[in-house]
Amino acid sequence: MQLEAITWEGMAERLAGHLDDRDHTPGQDADPVTDPGADPVTDPGADPGADPGADPAAGAPWLRVAVDGAPAAGTGTLAAHLADALRLRGRSVLVVPADGFLRPASLRFEYGRQDVDTYLDGWFDTAALWREVFGPLDPGGSGRVLPDLWDPVTDRATRSRYVPLPPGGVMILHGPFLLGRWFPFDLSVHIRLSAGALARRTPEAERWTVPAFARYEAETGPEAAADALVRADDPRHPAWTGIRN
């Protein structure tokens, strides 16, 4: 496997360019717009710099991107850089952290607080992600996405407002165990850490989770499933395969 050294910012630019290329139809204006009625203060999906008179992007109404990886891989960093790169291209973007869709503590800890199998298969509310994130972005959907559902600190619903993502907008979901669940991603990136790097960069109180990622790799094969693979043992010097399809 050939890897190319690259910065996180450069990676984000390449990913953003790929999304523009796949979404652009010759002869049409592919610049997406924000919802003219969106409130740029309270609506995190709003992009005040976009042209409200432009046509929405051609092709699918919305694009859905995964940045998959363990918490220690820092998926939020690449998600944030990609969001910035897309906004500079005139896109509206909504970044959704998967840990905003954890299940209640009574379900997460049903078999103990450090049950590896439950962490892999039962901590994240995939049904809610389908209902509140992917469903609204299906063809004919409303485009109104719930950015988070559950606060694991208070163990209560966040009561966040729905965010209208206009046609041509991009939803970026980041966090662990996103692949192999049939989520309809238009582009997926997996950030991989070696076993040693994962153990070193995972806080001691959370190291019990490390075997779950070994099982995820063995059963799901995220390296092969993702459109792009990133190796980030040293987060200062990532390397990647580029976009493979």
PDB file of C-alpha atoms in Angstrom:
ATOM      1  CA  MET A   1       0.000   0.000   0.000  1.00  0.00           C
ATOM      2  CA  GLN A   2       1.467   3.322  -1.065  1.00  0.00           C
ATOM      3  CA  LEU A   3       1.003   6.268   1.276  1.00  0.00           C
ATOM      4  CA  GLU A   4       1.540   9.944   0.565  1.00  0.00           C
ATOM      5  CA  ALA A   5       2.692  12.362   3.246  1.00  0.00           C
ATOM      6  CA  ILE A   6       0.248  15.231   3.522  1.00  0.00           C
ATOM      7  CA  THR A   7      -0.974  17.859   5.983  1.00  0.00           C
ATOM      8  CA  TRP A   8      -4.466  17.782   7.457  1.00  0.00           C
ATOM      9  CA  GLU A   9      -5.248  21.019   5.620  1.00  0.00           C
ATOM     10  CA  GLY A  10      -4.006  19.606   2.315  1.00  0.00           C
ATOM     11  CA  MET A  11      -6.051  16.468   2.850  1.00  0.00           C
ATOM     12  CA  ALA A  12      -9.150  18.548   3.492  1.00  0.00           C
ATOM     13  CA  GLU A  13      -8.596  20.493   0.269  1.00  0.00           C
ATOM     14  CA  ARG A  14      -8.267  17.286  -1.729  1.00  0.00           C
ATOM     15  CA  LEU A  15     -11.424  15.842  -0.183  1.00  0.00           C
ATOM     16  CA  ALA A  16     -13.374  19.056  -0.777  1.00  0.00           C
ATOM     17  CA  GLY A  17     -12.245  19.134  -4.397  1.00  0.00           C
ATOM     18  CA  HIS A  18     -13.348  15.526  -4.857  1.00  0.00           C
ATOM     19  CA  LEU A  19     -16.794  16.318  -3.480  1.00  0.00           C
ATOM     20  CA  ASP A  20     -17.119  19.285  -5.826  1.00  0.00           C
ATOM     21  CA  ASP A  21     -16.012  17.205  -8.818  1.00  0.00           C
ATOM     22  CA  ARG A  22     -18.484  14.402  -8.183  1.00  0.00           C
ATOM     23  CA  ASP A  23     -21.330  16.841  -7.543  1.00  0.00           C
ATOM     24  CA  HIS A  24     -20.791  19.144 -10.532  1.00  0.00           C
ATOM     25  CA  THR A  25     -22.675  18.755 -13.796  1.00  0.00           C
ATOM     26  CA  PRO A  26     -21.227  20.668 -16.782  1.00  0.00           C
ATOM     27  CA  GLY A  27     -23.358  23.589 -17.844  1.00  0.00           C
ATOM     28  CA  GLN A  28     -24.863  24.128 -14.389  1.00  0.00           C
ATOM     29  CA  ASP A  29     -23.836  26.394 -11.551  1.00  0.00           C
ATOM     30  CA  ALA A  30     -22.667  24.013  -8.852  1.00  0.00           C
ATOM     31  CA  ASP A  31     -22.374  26.571  -6.073  1.00  0.00           C
ATOM     32  CA  PRO A  32     -24.736  25.607  -3.245  1.00  0.00           C
ATOM     33  CA  VAL A  33     -26.558  28.142  -1.165  1.00  0.00           C
ATOM     34  CA  THR A  34     -27.691  28.564   2.353  1.00  0.00           C
ATOM     35  CA  ASP A  35     -31.323  28.682   3.297  1.00  0.00           C
ATOM     36  CA  PRO A  36     -32.276  32.356   2.776  1.00  0.00           C
ATOM     37  CA  GLY A  37     -34.418  32.109   5.899  1.00  0.00           C
ATOM     38  CA  ALA A  38     -31.728  30.558   8.089  1.00  0.00           C
ATOM     39  CA  ASP A  39     -30.535  32.448  11.129  1.00  0.00           C
ATOM     40  CA  PRO A  40     -26.719  32.721  10.868  1.00  0.00           C
ATOM     41  CA  VAL A  41     -26.429  33.134  14.638  1.00  0.00           C
ATOM     42  CA  THR A  42     -28.496  30.212  15.892  1.00  0.00           C
ATOM     43  CA  ASP A  43     -28.210  27.944  12.848  1.00  0.00           C
ATOM     44  CA  PRO A  44     -24.789  26.221  12.744  1.00  0.00           C
ATOM     45  CA  GLY A  45     -25.557  25.012   9.217  1.00  0.00           C
ATOM     46  CA  ALA A  46     -25.891  28.530   7.892  1.00  0.00           C
ATOM     47  CA  ASP A  47     -23.128  29.987   5.730  1.00  0.00           C
ATOM     48  CA  PRO A  48     -23.507  33.783   5.661  1.00  0.00           C
ATOM     49  CA  GLY A  49     -20.893  34.170   2.901  1.00  0.00           C
ATOM     50  CA  ALA A  50     -22.756  32.093   0.335  1.00  0.00           C
ATOM     51  CA  ASP A  51     -24.648  33.667  -2.560  1.00  0.00           C
ATOM     52  CA  PRO A  52     -28.380  33.411  -1.788  1.00  0.00           C
ATOM     53  CA  GLY A  53     -29.213  33.698  -5.490  1.00  0.00           C
ATOM     54  CA  ALA A  54     -27.080  30.790  -6.676  1.00  0.00           C
ATOM     55  CA  ASP A  55     -28.543  27.511  -7.856  1.00  0.00           C
ATOM     56  CA  PRO A  56     -28.156  24.449  -5.625  1.00  0.00           C
ATOM     57  CA  ALA A  57     -25.517  21.903  -6.553  1.00  0.00           C
ATOM     58  CA  ALA A  58     -26.388  19.447  -9.259  1.00  0.00           C
ATOM     59  CA  GLY A  59     -26.840  15.760  -8.474  1.00  0.00           C
ATOM     60  CA  ALA A  60     -27.948  14.507  -5.067  1.00  0.00           C
ATOM     61  CA  PRO A  61     -29.515  17.199  -2.865  1.00  0.00           C
ATOM     62  CA  TRP A  62     -26.989  16.643  -0.056  1.00  0.00           C
ATOM     63  CA  LEU A  63     -23.661  14.925   0.391  1.00  0.00           C
ATOM     64  CA  ARG A  64     -22.806  12.749   3.401  1.00  0.00           C
ATOM     65  CA  VAL A  65     -19.233  12.231   4.551  1.00  0.00           C
ATOM     66  CA  ALA A  66     -17.745   9.950   7.214  1.00  0.00           C
ATOM     67  CA  VAL A  67     -14.532  10.599   9.110  1.00  0.00           C
ATOM     68  CA  ASP A  68     -14.153   7.295  10.930  1.00  0.00           C
ATOM     69  CA  GLY A  69     -11.672   6.504  13.678  1.00  0.00           C
ATOM     70  CA  ALA A  70     -11.070   5.974  17.360  1.00  0.00           C
ATOM     71  CA  PRO A  71     -11.401   8.971  19.699  1.00  0.00           C
ATOM     72  CA  ALA A  72      -7.604   8.985  19.993  1.00  0.00           C
ATOM     73  CA  ALA A  73      -7.356   9.456  16.212  1.00  0.00           C
ATOM     74  CA  GLY A  74      -8.874  12.924  16.478  1.00  0.00           C
ATOM     75  CA  THR A  75     -11.512  12.586  13.781  1.00  0.00           C
ATOM     76  CA  GLY A  76     -12.900  15.986  14.729  1.00  0.00           C
ATOM     77  CA  THR A  77      -9.710  17.668  13.520  1.00  0.00           C
ATOM     78  CA  LEU A  78     -10.062  16.445   9.942  1.00  0.00           C
ATOM     79  CA  ALA A  79     -13.822  17.058  10.048  1.00  0.00           C
ATOM     80  CA  ALA A  80     -13.222  20.686  11.054  1.00  0.00           C
ATOM     81  CA  HIS A  81     -10.589  21.245   8.344  1.00  0.00           C
ATOM     82  CA  LEU A  82     -12.867  19.696   5.731  1.00  0.00           C
ATOM     83  CA  ALA A  83     -15.777  21.859   6.858  1.00  0.00           C
ATOM     84  CA  ASP A  84     -13.597  24.971   6.498  1.00  0.00           C
ATOM     85  CA  ALA A  85     -12.435  23.940   3.030  1.00  0.00           C
ATOM     86  CA  LEU A  86     -15.996  23.291   1.879  1.00  0.00           C
ATOM     87  CA  ARG A  87     -17.304  26.591   3.262  1.00  0.00           C
ATOM     88  CA  LEU A  88     -14.590  28.442   1.363  1.00  0.00           C
ATOM     89  CA  ARG A  89     -16.004  26.799  -1.764  1.00  0.00           C
ATOM     90  CA  GLY A  90     -19.462  28.153  -0.965  1.00  0.00           C
ATOM     91  CA  ARG A  91     -20.870  25.021   0.618  1.00  0.00           C
ATOM     92  CA  SER A  92     -23.104  24.887   3.649  1.00  0.00           C
ATOM     93  CA  VAL A  93     -21.738  22.301   6.077  1.00  0.00           C
ATOM     94  CA  LEU A  94     -23.018  20.624   9.208  1.00  0.00           C
ATOM     95  CA  VAL A  95     -20.515  18.674  11.327  1.00  0.00           C
ATOM     96  CA  VAL A  96     -22.149  15.965  13.453  1.00  0.00           C
ATOM     97  CA  PRO A  97     -20.088  14.209  16.169  1.00  0.00           C
ATOM     98  CA  ALA A  98     -21.157  10.604  16.659  1.00  0.00           C
ATOM     99  CA  ASP A  99     -20.762  10.975  20.425  1.00  0.00           C
ATOM    100  CA  GLY A 100     -23.779  13.273  20.349  1.00  0.00           C
ATOM    101  CA  PHE A 101     -25.781  10.117  19.596  1.00  0.00           C
ATOM    102  CA  LEU A 102     -24.749   7.931  22.504  1.00  0.00           C
ATOM    103  CA  ARG A 103     -27.482   5.819  24.065  1.00  0.00           C
ATOM    104  CA  PRO A 104     -28.595   6.466  27.671  1.00  0.00           C
ATOM    105  CA  ALA A 105     -26.286   5.224  30.431  1.00  0.00           C
ATOM    106  CA  SER A 106     -28.805   2.581  31.497  1.00  0.00           C
ATOM    107  CA  LEU A 107     -28.348   0.916  28.099  1.00  0.00           C
ATOM    108  CA  ARG A 108     -24.629   1.587  27.640  1.00  0.00           C
ATOM    109  CA  PHE A 109     -23.761   0.145  31.057  1.00  0.00           C
ATOM    110  CA  GLU A 110     -26.312  -2.664  31.130  1.00  0.00           C
ATOM    111  CA  TYR A 111     -23.506  -5.253  31.159  1.00  0.00           C
ATOM    112  CA  GLY A 112     -21.017  -3.158  33.119  1.00  0.00           C
ATOM    113  CA  ARG A 113     -19.121   0.054  32.493  1.00  0.00           C
ATOM    114  CA  GLN A 114     -16.261  -1.624  30.638  1.00  0.00           C
ATOM    115  CA  ASP A 115     -17.957  -4.194  28.437  1.00  0.00           C
ATOM    116  CA  VAL A 116     -16.029  -4.205  25.147  1.00  0.00           C
ATOM    117  CA  ASP A 117     -18.747  -5.880  23.074  1.00  0.00           C
ATOM    118  CA  THR A 118     -21.373  -3.396  24.201  1.00  0.00           C
ATOM    119  CA  TYR A 119     -19.034  -0.493  23.484  1.00  0.00           C
ATOM    120  CA  LEU A 120     -18.669  -1.666  19.890  1.00  0.00           C
ATOM    121  CA  ASP A 121     -22.256  -2.660  19.199  1.00  0.00           C
ATOM    122  CA  GLY A 122     -24.442  -0.883  21.740  1.00  0.00           C
ATOM    123  CA  TRP A 123     -23.105   2.499  22.824  1.00  0.00           C
ATOM    124  CA  PHE A 124     -24.066   4.483  19.741  1.00  0.00           C
ATOM    125  CA  ASP A 125     -27.690   5.008  18.797  1.00  0.00           C
ATOM    126  CA  THR A 126     -27.579   3.973  15.154  1.00  0.00           C
ATOM    127  CA  ALA A 127     -31.365   4.000  14.882  1.00  0.00           C
ATOM    128  CA  ALA A 128     -31.413   7.649  15.931  1.00  0.00           C
ATOM    129  CA  LEU A 129     -28.670   8.466  13.412  1.00  0.00           C
ATOM    130  CA  TRP A 130     -30.758   6.906  10.665  1.00  0.00           C
ATOM    131  CA  ARG A 131     -33.874   8.739  11.813  1.00  0.00           C
ATOM    132  CA  GLU A 132     -32.470  12.175  12.654  1.00  0.00           C
ATOM    133  CA  VAL A 133     -29.438  12.523  10.365  1.00  0.00           C
ATOM    134  CA  PHE A 134     -29.608  10.256   7.333  1.00  0.00           C
ATOM    135  CA  GLY A 135     -33.380  10.101   6.814  1.00  0.00           C
ATOM    136  CA  PRO A 136     -33.795  13.865   6.368  1.00  0.00           C
ATOM    137  CA  LEU A 137     -30.968  13.824   3.784  1.00  0.00           C
ATOM    138  CA  ASP A 138     -32.500  11.074   1.651  1.00  0.00           C
ATOM    139  CA  PRO A 139     -33.912  12.125  -1.743  1.00  0.00           C
ATOM    140  CA  GLY A 140     -37.144  13.949  -1.017  1.00  0.00           C
ATOM    141  CA  GLY A 141     -36.119  14.495   2.607  1.00  0.00           C
ATOM    142  CA  SER A 142     -36.660  17.691   4.569  1.00  0.00           C
ATOM    143  CA  GLY A 143     -32.968  18.514   5.004  1.00  0.00           C
ATOM    144  CA  ARG A 144     -33.644  19.272   8.679  1.00  0.00           C
ATOM    145  CA  VAL A 145     -30.960  17.449  10.681  1.00  0.00           C
ATOM    146  CA  LEU A 146     -30.664  17.004  14.437  1.00  0.00           C
ATOM    147  CA  PRO A 147     -27.004  17.794  15.274  1.00  0.00           C
ATOM    148  CA  ASP A 148     -27.030  15.829  18.541  1.00  0.00           C
ATOM    149  CA  LEU A 149     -29.506  13.905  20.672  1.00  0.00           C
ATOM    150  CA  TRP A 150     -28.025  12.845  24.010  1.00  0.00           C
ATOM    151  CA  ASP A 151     -25.654  14.472  26.497  1.00  0.00           C
ATOM    152  CA  PRO A 152     -23.593  11.711  28.149  1.00  0.00           C
ATOM    153  CA  VAL A 153     -22.534  14.032  30.986  1.00  0.00           C
ATOM    154  CA  THR A 154     -26.048  14.870  32.164  1.00  0.00           C
ATOM    155  CA  ASP A 155     -27.495  11.656  30.696  1.00  0.00           C
ATOM    156  CA  ARG A 156     -30.376  13.665  29.299  1.00  0.00           C
ATOM    157  CA  ALA A 157     -31.625  14.680  25.878  1.00  0.00           C
ATOM    158  CA  THR A 158     -29.790  17.732  24.536  1.00  0.00           C
ATOM    159  CA  ARG A 159     -33.000  19.305  23.178  1.00  0.00           C
ATOM    160  CA  SER A 160     -30.994  20.847  20.348  1.00  0.00           C
ATOM    161  CA  ARG A 161     -32.825  22.554  17.512  1.00  0.00           C
ATOM    162  CA  TYR A 162     -33.055  20.952  14.094  1.00  0.00           C
ATOM    163  CA  VAL A 163     -30.678  22.512  11.590  1.00  0.00           C
ATOM    164  CA  PRO A 164     -31.879  23.104   8.016  1.00  0.00           C
ATOM    165  CA  LEU A 165     -29.154  22.016   5.604  1.00  0.00           C
ATOM    166  CA  PRO A 166     -29.906  23.537   2.190  1.00  0.00           C
ATOM    167  CA  PRO A 167     -29.599  21.622  -1.100  1.00  0.00           C
ATOM    168  CA  GLY A 168     -25.963  21.237  -2.031  1.00  0.00           C
ATOM    169  CA  GLY A 169     -24.957  21.151   1.632  1.00  0.00           C
ATOM    170  CA  VAL A 170     -22.625  18.591   3.178  1.00  0.00           C
ATOM    171  CA  MET A 171     -23.096  16.644   6.398  1.00  0.00           C
ATOM    172  CA  ILE A 172     -19.868  15.376   7.988  1.00  0.00           C
ATOM    173  CA  LEU A 173     -20.297  12.637  10.601  1.00  0.00           C
ATOM    174  CA  HIS A 174     -17.180  11.848  12.606  1.00  0.00           C
ATOM    175  CA  GLY A 175     -16.384   9.329  15.313  1.00  0.00           C
ATOM    176  CA  PRO A 176     -15.798   5.598  15.824  1.00  0.00           C
ATOM    177  CA  PHE A 177     -17.426   2.527  14.249  1.00  0.00           C
ATOM    178  CA  LEU A 178     -19.149   4.373  11.394  1.00  0.00           C
ATOM    179  CA  LEU A 179     -18.422   1.881   8.615  1.00  0.00           C
ATOM    180  CA  GLY A 180     -20.118  -1.459   8.084  1.00  0.00           C
ATOM    181  CA  ARG A 181     -23.492  -0.162   9.273  1.00  0.00           C
ATOM    182  CA  TRP A 182     -24.934   0.532   5.808  1.00  0.00           C
ATOM    183  CA  PHE A 183     -24.921   4.291   6.361  1.00  0.00           C
ATOM    184  CA  PRO A 184     -25.230   5.875   2.886  1.00  0.00           C
ATOM    185  CA  PHE A 185     -21.975   7.848   2.785  1.00  0.00           C
ATOM    186  CA  ASP A 186     -20.937   9.578  -0.428  1.00  0.00           C
ATOM    187  CA  LEU A 187     -17.336   9.693   0.803  1.00  0.00           C
ATOM    188  CA  SER A 188     -15.650   7.939   3.721  1.00  0.00           C
ATOM    189  CA  VAL A 189     -12.250   8.391   5.366  1.00  0.00           C
ATOM    190  CA  HIS A 190     -10.809   6.034   7.971  1.00  0.00           C
ATOM    191  CA  ILE A 191      -8.065   7.321  10.281  1.00  0.00           C
ATOM    192  CA  ARG A 192      -6.038   4.371  11.489  1.00  0.00           C
ATOM    193  CA  LEU A 193      -3.684   4.157  14.437  1.00  0.00           C
ATOM    194  CA  SER A 194      -1.365   1.211  14.985  1.00  0.00           C
ATOM    195  CA  ALA A 195      -2.098  -0.855  18.085  1.00  0.00           C
ATOM    196  CA  GLY A 196       0.805   0.775  19.922  1.00  0.00           C
ATOM    197  CA  ALA A 197      -0.192   4.327  18.970  1.00  0.00           C
ATOM    198  CA  LEU A 198      -3.811   3.669  19.877  1.00  0.00           C
ATOM    199  CA  ALA A 199      -2.811   2.411  23.332  1.00  0.00           C
ATOM    200  CA  ARG A 200      -0.424   5.331  23.910  1.00  0.00           C
ATOM    201  CA  ARG A 201      -2.889   8.019  22.818  1.00  0.00           C
ATOM    202  CA  THR A 202      -5.931   6.609  24.588  1.00  0.00           C
ATOM    203  CA  PRO A 203      -6.346   7.981  28.130  1.00  0.00           C
ATOM    204  CA  GLU A 204      -5.677   5.344  30.778  1.00  0.00           C
ATOM    205  CA  ALA A 205      -9.271   5.370  32.006  1.00  0.00           C
ATOM    206  CA  GLU A 206     -10.453   4.500  28.486  1.00  0.00           C
ATOM    207  CA  ARG A 207      -7.856   1.878  27.521  1.00  0.00           C
ATOM    208  CA  TRP A 208     -10.360  -0.860  28.163  1.00  0.00           C
ATOM    209  CA  THR A 209     -11.936   0.228  24.839  1.00  0.00           C
ATOM    210  CA  VAL A 210      -8.828  -0.640  22.775  1.00  0.00           C
ATOM    211  CA  PRO A 211      -9.840  -4.289  22.086  1.00  0.00           C
ATOM    212  CA  ALA A 212     -13.083  -3.027  20.530  1.00  0.00           C
ATOM    213  CA  PHE A 213     -11.098  -1.328  17.780  1.00  0.00           C
ATOM    214  CA  ALA A 214      -9.125  -4.502  17.079  1.00  0.00           C
ATOM    215  CA  ARG A 215     -12.410  -6.367  16.701  1.00  0.00           C
ATOM    216  CA  TYR A 216     -13.802  -3.570  14.488  1.00  0.00           C
ATOM    217  CA  GLU A 217     -10.787  -3.848  12.188  1.00  0.00           C
ATOM    218  CA  ALA A 218     -11.027  -7.647  12.039  1.00  0.00           C
ATOM    219  CA  GLU A 219     -14.793  -7.831  11.455  1.00  0.00           C
ATOM    220  CA  THR A 220     -15.525  -4.688   9.421  1.00  0.00           C
ATOM    221  CA  GLY A 221     -12.258  -4.019   7.607  1.00  0.00           C
ATOM    222  CA  PRO A 222     -12.494  -0.215   7.639  1.00  0.00           C
ATOM    223  CA  GLU A 223      -9.107   0.113   5.889  1.00  0.00           C
ATOM    224  CA  ALA A 224     -10.541  -1.537   2.785  1.00  0.00           C
ATOM    225  CA  ALA A 225     -14.082  -0.212   3.152  1.00  0.00           C
ATOM    226  CA  ALA A 226     -13.165   3.488   3.308  1.00  0.00           C
ATOM    227  CA  ASP A 227     -12.639   5.584   0.195  1.00  0.00           C
ATOM    228  CA  ALA A 228      -9.462   6.981   1.765  1.00  0.00           C
ATOM    229  CA  LEU A 229      -7.188   5.592   4.470  1.00  0.00           C
ATOM    230  CA  VAL A 230      -5.102   7.836   6.722  1.00  0.00           C
ATOM    231  CA  ARG A 231      -2.246   6.623   8.915  1.00  0.00           C
ATOM    232  CA  ALA A 232      -1.805   9.004  11.835  1.00  0.00           C
ATOM    233  CA  ASP A 233       0.430   7.391  14.453  1.00  0.00           C
ATOM    234  CA  ASP A 234       2.124  10.798  14.635  1.00  0.00           C
ATOM    235  CA  PRO A 235      -0.675  13.348  14.265  1.00  0.00           C
ATOM    236  CA  ARG A 236       1.880  15.951  13.175  1.00  0.00           C
ATOM    237  CA  HIS A 237       2.790  13.887  10.121  1.00  0.00           C
ATOM    238  CA  PRO A 238      -0.231  12.063   8.653  1.00  0.00           C
ATOM    239  CA  ALA A 239       0.008  10.039   5.464  1.00  0.00           C
ATOM    240  CA  TRP A 240      -2.794   8.739   3.284  1.00  0.00           C
ATOM    241  CA  THR A 241      -3.680   6.632   0.263  1.00  0.00           C
ATOM    242  CA  GLY A 242      -5.516   9.429  -1.498  1.00  0.00           C
ATOM    243  CA  ILE A 243      -9.098   8.858  -2.619  1.00  0.00           C
ATOM    244  CA  ARG A 244      -9.267   5.379  -4.044  1.00  0.00           C
ATOM    245  CA  ASN A 245     -12.625   5.384  -5.875  1.00  0.00           C
TER     246      ASN A 245
END
